[in-house]
mmCIF file of C-alpha atoms in Angstrom:
data_model
loop_
_atom_site.group_PDB
_atom_site.id
_atom_site.type_symbol
_atom_site.label_atom_id
_atom_site.label_comp_id
_atom_site.label_asym_id
_atom_site.label_seq_id
_atom_site.Cartn_x
_atom_site.Cartn_y
_atom_site.Cartn_z
ATOM 1 C CA UNK C 1 -9.505 -23.844 4.620
ATOM 2 C CA UNK C 2 -6.223 -23.543 6.965
ATOM 3 C CA UNK C 3 -3.819 -20.945 5.751
ATOM 4 C CA UNK C 4 -0.205 -20.040 7.301
ATOM 5 C CA UNK C 5 0.391 -16.564 6.337
ATOM 6 C CA UNK C 6 4.503 -15.862 6.495
ATOM 7 C CA UNK C 7 5.622 -12.296 6.207
ATOM 8 C CA UNK C 8 9.192 -10.342 7.024
ATOM 9 C CA UNK C 9 7.790 -6.989 7.466
ATOM 10 C CA UNK C 10 8.071 -4.800 10.747
ATOM 11 C CA UNK C 11 4.346 -5.145 11.187
ATOM 12 C CA UNK C 12 3.851 -1.686 10.917
ATOM 13 C CA UNK C 13 2.247 1.058 8.720
ATOM 14 C CA UNK C 14 0.308 0.098 5.149
ATOM 15 C CA UNK C 15 2.353 -3.205 5.014
ATOM 16 C CA UNK C 16 0.878 -4.428 8.625
ATOM 17 C CA UNK C 17 -2.590 -3.037 7.562
ATOM 18 C CA UNK C 18 -2.503 -5.024 3.926
ATOM 19 C CA UNK C 19 -1.843 -8.460 6.110
ATOM 20 C CA UNK C 20 -4.106 -7.483 9.022
ATOM 21 C CA UNK C 21 -7.054 -6.786 6.638
ATOM 22 C CA UNK C 22 -6.422 -9.661 4.409
ATOM 23 C CA UNK C 23 -6.174 -11.937 7.255
ATOM 24 C CA UNK C 24 -9.428 -10.774 9.098
ATOM 25 C CA UNK C 25 -11.228 -11.340 5.997
ATOM 26 C CA UNK C 26 -10.175 -14.845 5.559
ATOM 27 C CA UNK C 27 -10.937 -15.544 9.149
ATOM 28 C CA UNK C 28 -14.521 -13.894 8.676
ATOM 29 C CA UNK C 29 -15.059 -16.076 5.727
ATOM 30 C CA UNK C 30 -14.655 -18.977 7.847
ATOM 31 C CA UNK C 31 -10.905 -19.961 7.293
ATOM 32 C CA UNK C 32 -8.208 -20.513 9.704
ATOM 33 C CA UNK C 33 -5.307 -18.301 9.484
ATOM 34 C CA UNK C 34 -1.683 -18.912 11.242
ATOM 35 C CA UNK C 35 0.741 -15.816 11.131
ATOM 36 C CA UNK C 36 4.166 -16.519 10.960
ATOM 37 C CA UNK C 37 6.299 -13.138 11.806
ATOM 38 C CA UNK C 38 9.898 -11.874 12.637
ATOM 39 C CA UNK C 39 10.087 -12.315 16.400
ATOM 40 C CA UNK C 40 8.587 -9.548 18.137
ATOM 41 C CA UNK C 41 6.380 -8.479 15.370
ATOM 42 C CA UNK C 42 2.555 -8.744 15.629
ATOM 43 C CA UNK C 43 0.949 -7.092 12.419
ATOM 44 C CA UNK C 44 -2.365 -7.519 14.212
ATOM 45 C CA UNK C 45 -1.563 -4.994 16.801
ATOM 46 C CA UNK C 46 1.013 -2.905 15.348
ATOM 47 C CA UNK C 47 -0.929 -2.227 11.918
ATOM 48 C CA UNK C 48 -1.489 1.514 11.418
ATOM 49 C CA UNK C 49 1.414 2.569 13.338
ATOM 50 C CA UNK C 50 4.028 4.513 11.825
ATOM 51 C CA UNK C 51 7.288 2.899 10.477
ATOM 52 C CA UNK C 52 10.642 3.617 12.000
ATOM 53 C CA UNK C 53 11.765 6.829 9.871
ATOM 54 C CA UNK C 54 14.369 8.070 11.965
ATOM 55 C CA UNK C 55 16.829 7.020 14.457
ATOM 56 C CA UNK C 56 14.926 9.078 17.187
ATOM 57 C CA UNK C 57 12.117 7.226 16.714
ATOM 58 C CA UNK C 58 10.879 5.024 19.800
ATOM 59 C CA UNK C 59 11.018 1.124 19.983
ATOM 60 C CA UNK C 60 10.600 -1.458 22.759
ATOM 61 C CA UNK C 61 11.682 -5.231 22.947
ATOM 62 C CA UNK C 62 12.797 -6.604 20.108
ATOM 63 C CA UNK C 63 11.392 -4.083 17.520
ATOM 64 C CA UNK C 64 14.616 -2.186 19.004
ATOM 65 C CA UNK C 65 16.621 -4.676 17.199
ATOM 66 C CA UNK C 66 14.672 -4.271 13.653
ATOM 67 C CA UNK C 67 14.868 -0.481 14.038
ATOM 68 C CA UNK C 68 18.435 -0.398 14.222
ATOM 69 C CA UNK C 69 18.685 -2.818 11.404
ATOM 70 C CA UNK C 70 16.344 -0.707 9.390
ATOM 71 C CA UNK C 71 17.730 2.773 10.135
ATOM 72 C CA UNK C 72 21.385 2.610 11.276
ATOM 73 C CA UNK C 73 22.861 -0.433 9.084
ATOM 74 C CA UNK C 74 24.822 0.243 6.109
ATOM 75 C CA UNK C 75 22.851 -0.653 2.938
ATOM 76 C CA UNK C 76 25.497 -3.665 2.223
ATOM 77 C CA UNK C 77 25.078 -5.011 6.041
ATOM 78 C CA UNK C 78 21.321 -4.479 5.756
ATOM 79 C CA UNK C 79 20.781 -6.781 2.557
ATOM 80 C CA UNK C 80 23.267 -8.992 4.244
ATOM 81 C CA UNK C 81 20.889 -9.335 6.978
ATOM 82 C CA UNK C 82 17.863 -9.975 4.873
ATOM 83 C CA UNK C 83 19.800 -12.811 3.400
ATOM 84 C CA UNK C 84 20.898 -14.381 6.628
ATOM 85 C CA UNK C 85 17.071 -14.327 7.646
ATOM 86 C CA UNK C 86 16.634 -17.347 5.290
ATOM 87 C CA UNK C 87 19.169 -19.505 7.882
ATOM 88 C CA UNK C 88 16.701 -18.666 10.630
ATOM 89 C CA UNK C 89 13.642 -19.069 9.135
ATOM 90 C CA UNK C 90 13.500 -23.025 9.308
ATOM 91 C CA UNK C 91 13.515 -22.793 12.999
ATOM 92 C CA UNK C 92 10.387 -19.969 12.800
ATOM 93 C CA UNK C 93 8.290 -21.666 10.059
ATOM 94 C CA UNK C 94 8.872 -25.461 9.919
ATOM 95 C CA UNK C 95 7.172 -26.056 13.313
ATOM 96 C CA UNK C 96 3.977 -24.465 12.232
ATOM 97 C CA UNK C 97 4.268 -26.372 8.855
ATOM 98 C CA UNK C 98 4.477 -29.605 10.306
ATOM 99 C CA UNK C 99 1.648 -29.088 12.627
ATOM 100 C CA UNK C 100 -0.711 -28.204 9.786
ATOM 101 C CA UNK C 101 -0.262 -30.320 7.410
ATOM 102 C CA UNK C 102 -3.024 -29.495 5.049
ATOM 103 C CA UNK C 103 -2.468 -25.674 5.123
ATOM 104 C CA UNK C 104 -1.821 -23.364 2.223
ATOM 105 C CA UNK C 105 1.430 -21.565 2.486
ATOM 106 C CA UNK C 106 0.655 -17.824 1.645
ATOM 107 C CA UNK C 107 4.145 -15.926 1.671
ATOM 108 C CA UNK C 108 4.519 -11.831 1.222
ATOM 109 C CA UNK C 109 7.331 -11.487 -0.850
ATOM 110 C CA UNK C 110 10.388 -9.787 0.400
ATOM 111 C CA UNK C 111 13.760 -9.231 -1.270
ATOM 112 C CA UNK C 112 16.061 -11.971 -0.969
ATOM 113 C CA UNK C 113 13.840 -14.384 0.906
ATOM 114 C CA UNK C 114 13.397 -17.799 -0.619
ATOM 115 C CA UNK C 115 13.525 -20.215 2.270
ATOM 116 C CA UNK C 116 9.671 -20.059 2.963
ATOM 117 C CA UNK C 117 9.084 -21.116 -0.623
ATOM 118 C CA UNK C 118 11.630 -24.050 -0.584
ATOM 119 C CA UNK C 119 10.296 -25.174 2.695
ATOM 120 C CA UNK C 120 6.712 -25.120 1.213
ATOM 121 C CA UNK C 121 7.615 -26.805 -1.783
ATOM 122 C CA UNK C 122 9.849 -29.459 0.051
ATOM 123 C CA UNK C 123 6.700 -30.584 2.094
ATOM 124 C CA UNK C 124 4.503 -30.330 -0.987
ATOM 125 C CA UNK C 125 2.308 -27.537 -0.056
ATOM 126 C CA UNK C 126 0.308 -25.176 -2.270
ATOM 127 C CA UNK C 127 1.887 -22.003 -2.001
ATOM 128 C CA UNK C 128 0.779 -18.551 -3.020
ATOM 129 C CA UNK C 129 2.962 -15.676 -3.414
ATOM 130 C CA UNK C 130 2.225 -12.221 -2.918
ATOM 131 C CA UNK C 131 4.159 -9.854 -4.697
ATOM 132 C CA UNK C 132 4.364 -5.981 -3.753
ATOM 133 C CA UNK C 133 7.437 -4.816 -5.035
ATOM 134 C CA UNK C 134 10.384 -6.498 -7.003
ATOM 135 C CA UNK C 135 13.951 -5.853 -7.648
ATOM 136 C CA UNK C 136 14.569 -3.426 -10.216
ATOM 137 C CA UNK C 137 11.941 -0.885 -9.104
ATOM 138 C CA UNK C 138 12.956 1.944 -6.694
ATOM 139 C CA UNK C 139 12.775 0.963 -3.091
ATOM 140 C CA UNK C 140 13.119 3.714 -0.441
ATOM 141 C CA UNK C 141 16.471 2.371 0.875
ATOM 142 C CA UNK C 142 17.862 1.315 -2.363
ATOM 143 C CA UNK C 143 19.272 -2.012 -3.600
ATOM 144 C CA UNK C 144 23.074 -2.993 -4.054
ATOM 145 C CA UNK C 145 22.678 -6.550 -4.703
ATOM 146 C CA UNK C 146 20.126 -6.319 -7.564
ATOM 147 C CA UNK C 147 21.185 -9.239 -9.945
ATOM 148 C CA UNK C 148 21.055 -11.827 -6.812
ATOM 149 C CA UNK C 149 17.701 -10.527 -5.867
ATOM 150 C CA UNK C 150 16.454 -10.625 -9.592
ATOM 151 C CA UNK C 151 17.826 -14.205 -9.681
ATOM 152 C CA UNK C 152 15.915 -15.284 -6.535
ATOM 153 C CA UNK C 153 13.037 -13.708 -7.750
ATOM 154 C CA UNK C 154 13.220 -15.902 -10.973
ATOM 155 C CA UNK C 155 13.663 -18.914 -8.838
ATOM 156 C CA UNK C 156 10.514 -18.283 -6.586
ATOM 157 C CA UNK C 157 8.396 -17.557 -9.486
ATOM 158 C CA UNK C 158 9.171 -21.150 -11.417
ATOM 159 C CA UNK C 159 8.343 -22.449 -7.856
ATOM 160 C CA UNK C 160 5.040 -20.907 -6.617
ATOM 161 C CA UNK C 161 1.752 -22.163 -7.450
ATOM 162 C CA UNK C 162 -0.044 -18.642 -7.538
ATOM 163 C CA UNK C 163 1.603 -15.127 -7.686
ATOM 164 C CA UNK C 164 -0.701 -12.475 -6.903
ATOM 165 C CA UNK C 165 0.873 -9.191 -7.976
ATOM 166 C CA UNK C 166 -0.922 -5.912 -6.559
ATOM 167 C CA UNK C 167 -0.540 -4.277 -10.286
ATOM 168 C CA UNK C 168 -0.417 -5.266 -13.872
ATOM 169 C CA UNK C 169 2.981 -3.651 -14.068
ATOM 170 C CA UNK C 170 4.213 -6.243 -11.489
ATOM 171 C CA UNK C 171 2.587 -8.720 -13.323
ATOM 172 C CA UNK C 172 4.319 -8.216 -16.325
ATOM 173 C CA UNK C 173 7.493 -7.965 -15.128
ATOM 174 C CA UNK C 174 7.111 -11.285 -13.255
ATOM 175 C CA UNK C 175 6.110 -12.961 -16.596
ATOM 176 C CA UNK C 176 9.314 -11.393 -18.119
ATOM 177 C CA UNK C 177 11.250 -12.893 -15.357
ATOM 178 C CA UNK C 178 9.772 -16.505 -16.280
ATOM 179 C CA UNK C 179 6.728 -17.036 -14.116
ATOM 180 C CA UNK C 180 3.996 -18.769 -16.628
ATOM 181 C CA UNK C 181 1.190 -16.572 -17.222
ATOM 182 C CA UNK C 182 -1.574 -18.952 -15.756
ATOM 183 C CA UNK C 183 0.223 -18.495 -12.611
ATOM 184 C CA UNK C 184 0.017 -14.743 -12.341
ATOM 185 C CA UNK C 185 -3.144 -12.677 -11.022
ATOM 186 C CA UNK C 186 -3.706 -9.012 -10.184
ATOM 187 C CA UNK C 187 -4.934 -8.399 -6.797
ATOM 188 C CA UNK C 188 -5.027 -4.844 -6.131
ATOM 189 C CA UNK C 189 -5.303 -3.695 -2.394
ATOM 190 C CA UNK C 190 -8.604 -2.886 -0.862
ATOM 191 C CA UNK C 191 -10.594 -1.643 1.793
ATOM 192 C CA UNK C 192 -12.829 -2.429 4.609
ATOM 193 C CA UNK C 193 -16.294 -1.191 3.787
ATOM 194 C CA UNK C 194 -16.961 -0.851 7.657
ATOM 195 C CA UNK C 195 -14.457 1.563 8.368
ATOM 196 C CA UNK C 196 -15.967 3.919 5.546
ATOM 197 C CA UNK C 197 -19.580 3.877 6.680
ATOM 198 C CA UNK C 198 -19.382 6.093 9.730
ATOM 199 C CA UNK C 199 -19.856 9.842 8.859
ATOM 200 C CA UNK C 200 -20.575 12.981 11.248
ATOM 201 C CA UNK C 201 -16.942 13.767 12.178
ATOM 202 C CA UNK C 202 -15.973 15.686 9.203
ATOM 203 C CA UNK C 203 -17.582 19.124 9.534
ATOM 204 C CA UNK C 204 -16.151 19.252 13.137
ATOM 205 C CA UNK C 205 -12.559 18.339 11.979
ATOM 206 C CA UNK C 206 -12.790 21.144 9.453
ATOM 207 C CA UNK C 207 -13.922 23.494 11.831
ATOM 208 C CA UNK C 208 -10.924 22.456 14.001
ATOM 209 C CA UNK C 209 -8.522 22.863 11.166
ATOM 210 C CA UNK C 210 -9.966 26.326 10.121
ATOM 211 C CA UNK C 211 -11.063 25.307 6.708
ATOM 212 C CA UNK C 212 -15.068 25.436 6.947
ATOM 213 C CA UNK C 213 -15.531 27.638 3.770
ATOM 214 C CA UNK C 214 -12.534 26.663 1.849
ATOM 215 C CA UNK C 215 -11.724 23.924 -0.720
ATOM 216 C CA UNK C 216 -9.365 21.502 0.702
ATOM 217 C CA UNK C 217 -6.732 19.630 -1.645
ATOM 218 C CA UNK C 218 -5.390 16.755 0.440
ATOM 219 C CA UNK C 219 -2.971 13.574 0.571
ATOM 220 C CA UNK C 220 -2.611 10.949 3.240
ATOM 221 C CA UNK C 221 0.599 8.887 3.542
ATOM 222 C CA UNK C 222 4.071 8.722 4.327
ATOM 223 C CA UNK C 223 5.723 11.162 2.434
ATOM 224 C CA UNK C 224 8.729 10.239 0.456
ATOM 225 C CA UNK C 225 10.553 12.353 -2.289
ATOM 226 C CA UNK C 226 8.707 10.024 -5.236
ATOM 227 C CA UNK C 227 5.260 11.472 -4.104
ATOM 228 C CA UNK C 228 6.288 14.930 -4.786
ATOM 229 C CA UNK C 229 4.188 16.855 -2.572
ATOM 230 C CA UNK C 230 6.691 19.690 -2.867
ATOM 231 C CA UNK C 231 5.584 19.893 -6.436
ATOM 232 C CA UNK C 232 1.879 20.090 -5.024
ATOM 233 C CA UNK C 233 2.498 22.825 -3.110
ATOM 234 C CA UNK C 234 4.343 24.686 -5.918
ATOM 235 C CA UNK C 235 1.174 24.033 -8.191
ATOM 236 C CA UNK C 236 -1.418 25.064 -5.588
ATOM 237 C CA UNK C 237 0.864 28.452 -5.346
ATOM 238 C CA UNK C 238 0.364 29.157 -9.007
ATOM 239 C CA UNK C 239 -3.234 29.498 -8.908
ATOM 240 C CA UNK C 240 -3.664 30.759 -5.092
ATOM 241 C CA UNK C 241 -4.411 34.091 -6.172
ATOM 242 C CA UNK C 242 -7.200 33.114 -8.285
ATOM 243 C CA UNK C 243 -8.632 30.889 -5.437
ATOM 244 C CA UNK C 244 -7.913 32.523 -2.136
ATOM 245 C CA UNK C 245 -9.634 29.941 -0.315
ATOM 246 C CA UNK C 246 -7.824 26.865 -1.054
ATOM 247 C CA UNK C 247 -5.823 24.864 1.448
ATOM 248 C CA UNK C 248 -3.915 21.878 1.344
ATOM 249 C CA UNK C 249 -4.169 19.253 4.008
ATOM 250 C CA UNK C 250 -1.297 16.750 4.292
ATOM 251 C CA UNK C 251 -1.663 13.888 6.783
ATOM 252 C CA UNK C 252 0.974 11.847 7.957
ATOM 253 C CA UNK C 253 4.845 12.009 8.411
ATOM 254 C CA UNK C 254 8.076 10.870 6.521
ATOM 255 C CA UNK C 255 11.453 11.666 5.456
ATOM 256 C CA UNK C 256 10.162 14.576 3.363
ATOM 257 C CA UNK C 257 8.573 16.367 6.196
ATOM 258 C CA UNK C 258 11.322 19.006 6.948
ATOM 259 C CA UNK C 259 11.755 19.387 3.036
ATOM 260 C CA UNK C 260 7.872 20.239 2.915
ATOM 261 C CA UNK C 261 7.724 22.559 5.473
ATOM 262 C CA UNK C 262 10.793 24.680 4.107
ATOM 263 C CA UNK C 263 9.008 24.679 0.635
ATOM 264 C CA UNK C 264 5.711 25.858 2.169
ATOM 265 C CA UNK C 265 7.591 28.707 4.056
ATOM 266 C CA UNK C 266 9.871 29.621 1.030
ATOM 267 C CA UNK C 267 6.837 29.949 -1.077
ATOM 268 C CA UNK C 268 4.815 31.928 1.578
ATOM 269 C CA UNK C 269 2.359 29.246 1.818
ATOM 270 C CA UNK C 270 2.732 28.103 5.509
ATOM 271 C CA UNK C 271 -0.779 29.502 6.169
ATOM 272 C CA UNK C 272 -2.045 27.544 3.596
ATOM 273 C CA UNK C 273 -0.494 24.211 3.883
ATOM 274 C CA UNK C 274 -1.585 22.211 6.939
ATOM 275 C CA UNK C 275 0.413 19.444 8.376
ATOM 276 C CA UNK C 276 -1.689 17.234 10.848
ATOM 277 C CA UNK C 277 1.272 15.106 11.558
ATOM 278 C CA UNK C 278 0.538 11.227 12.250
ATOM 279 C CA UNK C 279 -2.946 10.345 13.124
ATOM 280 C CA UNK C 280 -4.544 7.287 14.486
ATOM 281 C CA UNK C 281 -5.488 5.030 11.834
ATOM 282 C CA UNK C 282 -9.065 4.961 13.079
ATOM 283 C CA UNK C 283 -9.082 8.735 12.319
ATOM 284 C CA UNK C 284 -8.074 8.590 8.725
ATOM 285 C CA UNK C 285 -11.583 8.343 7.492
ATOM 286 C CA UNK C 286 -12.543 11.681 8.851
ATOM 287 C CA UNK C 287 -9.541 13.482 7.723
ATOM 288 C CA UNK C 288 -10.268 12.155 4.296
ATOM 289 C CA UNK C 289 -13.760 13.370 4.714
ATOM 290 C CA UNK C 290 -12.604 16.858 5.388
ATOM 291 C CA UNK C 291 -10.982 16.862 2.135
ATOM 292 C CA UNK C 292 -12.866 18.138 -1.043
ATOM 293 C CA UNK C 293 -10.263 17.004 -3.495
ATOM 294 C CA UNK C 294 -7.608 13.865 -2.974
ATOM 295 C CA UNK C 295 -4.350 13.956 -5.062
ATOM 296 C CA UNK C 296 -1.322 11.978 -5.845
ATOM 297 C CA UNK C 297 1.149 14.465 -7.233
ATOM 298 C CA UNK C 298 3.090 11.427 -8.164
ATOM 299 C CA UNK C 299 3.773 7.790 -7.160
ATOM 300 C CA UNK C 300 6.055 4.620 -7.856
ATOM 301 C CA UNK C 301 5.303 3.191 -11.055
ATOM 302 C CA UNK C 302 4.584 -0.490 -9.463
ATOM 303 C CA UNK C 303 2.707 -0.217 -6.172
ATOM 304 C CA UNK C 304 -0.972 -0.553 -5.449
ATOM 305 C CA UNK C 305 -1.393 2.524 -2.722
ATOM 306 C CA UNK C 306 -3.953 1.822 -0.108
ATOM 307 C CA UNK C 307 -4.650 5.707 0.523
ATOM 308 C CA UNK C 308 -6.173 5.556 -3.313
ATOM 309 C CA UNK C 309 -9.005 2.930 -2.079
ATOM 310 C CA UNK C 310 -9.649 5.009 0.918
ATOM 311 C CA UNK C 311 -9.717 8.309 -0.729
ATOM 312 C CA UNK C 312 -12.338 6.624 -3.492
ATOM 313 C CA UNK C 313 -14.193 5.030 -0.323
ATOM 314 C CA UNK C 314 -14.792 8.377 1.142
ATOM 315 C CA UNK C 315 -16.257 9.434 -2.097
ATOM 316 C CA UNK C 316 -13.434 11.750 -3.073
ATOM 317 C CA UNK C 317 -12.333 12.834 -6.576
ATOM 318 C CA UNK C 318 -8.774 11.718 -7.156
ATOM 319 C CA UNK C 319 -6.120 13.482 -9.047
ATOM 320 C CA UNK C 320 -3.638 10.673 -10.052
ATOM 321 C CA UNK C 321 -0.751 10.633 -12.490
ATOM 322 C CA UNK C 322 -1.325 8.258 -15.523
ATOM 323 C CA UNK C 323 0.356 5.386 -14.351
ATOM 324 C CA UNK C 324 -0.223 1.335 -14.419
ATOM 325 C CA UNK C 325 -1.420 0.710 -10.825
ATOM 326 C CA UNK C 326 -3.540 3.913 -11.155
ATOM 327 C CA UNK C 327 -5.309 2.494 -14.609
ATOM 328 C CA UNK C 328 -5.637 -0.949 -12.924
ATOM 329 C CA UNK C 329 -8.302 0.735 -10.596
ATOM 330 C CA UNK C 330 -9.532 4.201 -11.877
ATOM 331 C CA UNK C 331 -11.132 5.081 -15.227
ATOM 332 C CA UNK C 332 -10.141 8.595 -16.266
ATOM 333 C CA UNK C 333 -12.534 11.260 -16.184
ATOM 334 C CA UNK C 334 -15.131 8.600 -14.600
ATOM 335 C CA UNK C 335 -13.837 7.854 -11.279
ATOM 336 C CA UNK C 336 -10.531 9.827 -11.126
ATOM 337 C CA UNK C 337 -8.928 12.400 -12.981
ATOM 338 C CA UNK C 338 -5.419 11.411 -14.364
ATOM 339 C CA UNK C 339 -2.485 13.558 -15.683
ATOM 340 C CA UNK C 340 0.894 12.719 -17.592
ATOM 341 C CA UNK C 341 3.127 11.384 -15.429
ATOM 342 C CA UNK C 342 5.604 14.459 -14.246
ATOM 343 C CA UNK C 343 3.754 16.955 -16.316
ATOM 344 C CA UNK C 344 3.011 19.251 -13.084
ATOM 345 C CA UNK C 345 1.067 21.937 -15.199
ATOM 346 C CA UNK C 346 -1.252 19.199 -16.354
ATOM 347 C CA UNK C 347 -1.342 18.591 -12.738
ATOM 348 C CA UNK C 348 -2.484 22.205 -11.902
ATOM 349 C CA UNK C 349 -5.036 22.069 -14.848
ATOM 350 C CA UNK C 350 -6.634 18.623 -13.409
ATOM 351 C CA UNK C 351 -6.892 20.402 -10.037
ATOM 352 C CA UNK C 352 -8.188 23.610 -11.237
ATOM 353 C CA UNK C 353 -10.739 21.568 -13.028
ATOM 354 C CA UNK C 354 -12.236 20.066 -9.765
ATOM 355 C CA UNK C 355 -11.608 23.219 -7.944
ATOM 356 C CA UNK C 356 -13.943 25.175 -10.292
ATOM 357 C CA UNK C 357 -16.519 22.644 -10.798
ATOM 358 C CA UNK C 358 -18.245 21.209 -7.577
ATOM 359 C CA UNK C 359 -20.598 19.340 -9.652
ATOM 360 C CA UNK C 360 -17.743 17.346 -11.201
ATOM 361 C CA UNK C 361 -16.225 16.804 -8.198
ATOM 362 C CA UNK C 362 -19.313 15.260 -6.626
ATOM 363 C CA UNK C 363 -19.819 12.981 -9.621
ATOM 364 C CA UNK C 364 -16.279 11.563 -9.776
ATOM 365 C CA UNK C 365 -16.415 10.870 -6.220
ATOM 366 C CA UNK C 366 -19.834 9.099 -5.896
ATOM 367 C CA UNK C 367 -18.783 6.837 -9.048
ATOM 368 C CA UNK C 368 -15.237 5.995 -7.413
ATOM 369 C CA UNK C 369 -17.013 5.340 -3.874
ATOM 370 C CA UNK C 370 -19.411 2.792 -5.838
ATOM 371 C CA UNK C 371 -16.691 1.221 -7.953
ATOM 372 C CA UNK C 372 -14.402 0.663 -4.921
ATOM 373 C CA UNK C 373 -17.359 -0.599 -2.871
ATOM 374 C CA UNK C 374 -18.217 -2.915 -5.571
ATOM 375 C CA UNK C 375 -14.389 -4.271 -6.759
ATOM 376 C CA UNK C 376 -12.003 -3.471 -4.192
ATOM 377 C CA UNK C 377 -12.961 -5.048 -0.797
ATOM 378 C CA UNK C 378 -10.755 -7.365 1.410
ATOM 379 C CA UNK C 379 -13.434 -9.596 1.771
ATOM 380 C CA UNK C 380 -13.642 -10.369 -2.190
ATOM 381 C CA UNK C 381 -9.763 -10.515 -1.973
ATOM 382 C CA UNK C 382 -9.950 -13.446 0.578
ATOM 383 C CA UNK C 383 -12.472 -15.046 -1.664
ATOM 384 C CA UNK C 384 -10.224 -15.006 -4.575
ATOM 385 C CA UNK C 385 -7.676 -16.129 -2.625
ATOM 386 C CA UNK C 386 -9.530 -18.942 -1.233
ATOM 387 C CA UNK C 387 -10.626 -19.839 -4.871
ATOM 388 C CA UNK C 388 -7.374 -19.765 -6.010
ATOM 389 C CA UNK C 389 -6.268 -22.032 -3.351
ATOM 390 C CA UNK C 390 -8.589 -24.604 -3.999
ATOM 391 C CA UNK C 391 -7.697 -25.140 -7.315
ATOM 392 C CA UNK C 392 -11.038 -24.026 -8.848
ATOM 393 C CA UNK C 393 -10.384 -23.635 -12.815
ATOM 394 C CA UNK C 394 -13.136 -21.270 -13.095
ATOM 395 C CA UNK C 395 -12.004 -18.407 -10.827
ATOM 396 C CA UNK C 396 -13.059 -14.965 -11.752
ATOM 397 C CA UNK C 397 -10.555 -12.236 -12.463
ATOM 398 C CA UNK C 398 -11.052 -9.370 -10.127
ATOM 399 C CA UNK C 399 -12.774 -6.841 -12.099
ATOM 400 C CA UNK C 400 -15.648 -9.539 -12.920
ATOM 401 C CA UNK C 401 -16.166 -10.227 -9.095
ATOM 402 C CA UNK C 402 -19.226 -8.692 -7.292
ATOM 403 C CA UNK C 403 -17.622 -7.752 -4.094
ATOM 404 C CA UNK C 404 -20.400 -6.026 -1.863
ATOM 405 C CA UNK C 405 -24.382 -5.218 -2.157
ATOM 406 C CA UNK C 406 -24.228 -1.577 -2.894
ATOM 407 C CA UNK C 407 -27.452 -0.817 -1.261
ATOM 408 C CA UNK C 408 -25.737 -0.188 1.767
ATOM 409 C CA UNK C 409 -23.470 2.789 0.232
#
């Protein structure tokens, strides 16, 4: 099959990792994929790079323009640029659609973007719309023209042939906004098993970090306020005296970095909290491997965090808030430990349970690894997309699909 993968991201961080991983999986399955990106953006090259979080972050070429719009424009101007992108898009997308008359248009949904679906339906193409967020849920930089964004979403949902939502929460919301149930499918994020079958660097990394004999509680990602990593530091502080060999390892960077550093200093935890800073994408599995317990103190209520699947792929027990996207993937007490959302006392209880029970850590981590290799690989996501695009009426739901042979675990 032929696919045209259209997106309007800056081609960095987890967004680009999602794009690159699915595209590579489709190609590996024998399909032809053409990526249509904003000018100067190549997610195949920049996947895993840190997004532009601060004005001081370096950018080159056309990326300087996208960085300026993202970091320095007032919110209303930023949303105006998002809308204006629709006027530019025909010049970017139409030539590719004309050159590939049999291609399926696979579009990553973006706020206020409607022209891609409009062009696809005008040319009578099959359109697959991937939904990672929707107006009405919190996004990092806010939203002023929410009513317009919702109206555009409803219009898109009435036209797309298939709507792939990364969580059940988003699927339910799409249904409430008028999408027909038979068009909606839940397709969470996934992993590439090959990235997580190499081992051997974890002990060397633990030694370099000075945590050889410690129990390491860790998190990987972009540090936003909604992650509540400050609460994690406070919770660990509350039982640090009982377990003096506990360390907290935070891998990444983000808007909350300064606040987290100040929180650790204020609580006298500066020696117990290790900030690795941004690390190369290929090194992430080793850093996860250096952890004993992985944790999401909080998360947004709609997204499918790639880090969760990576934690599971490394056989780590995960402590997560009881939110819809987590329930889509984890079974409480079996493949992860859930606590009531926003209840930091319960977060502490869940962490202590794993800290004090090494056998439970091993059991939950092993089961999580088995499940993620069985059910959540990019190769199976690609097969799912191809089956839908072919119009197979017998396409299975994702939990039913056997994704990889587990004898290689």
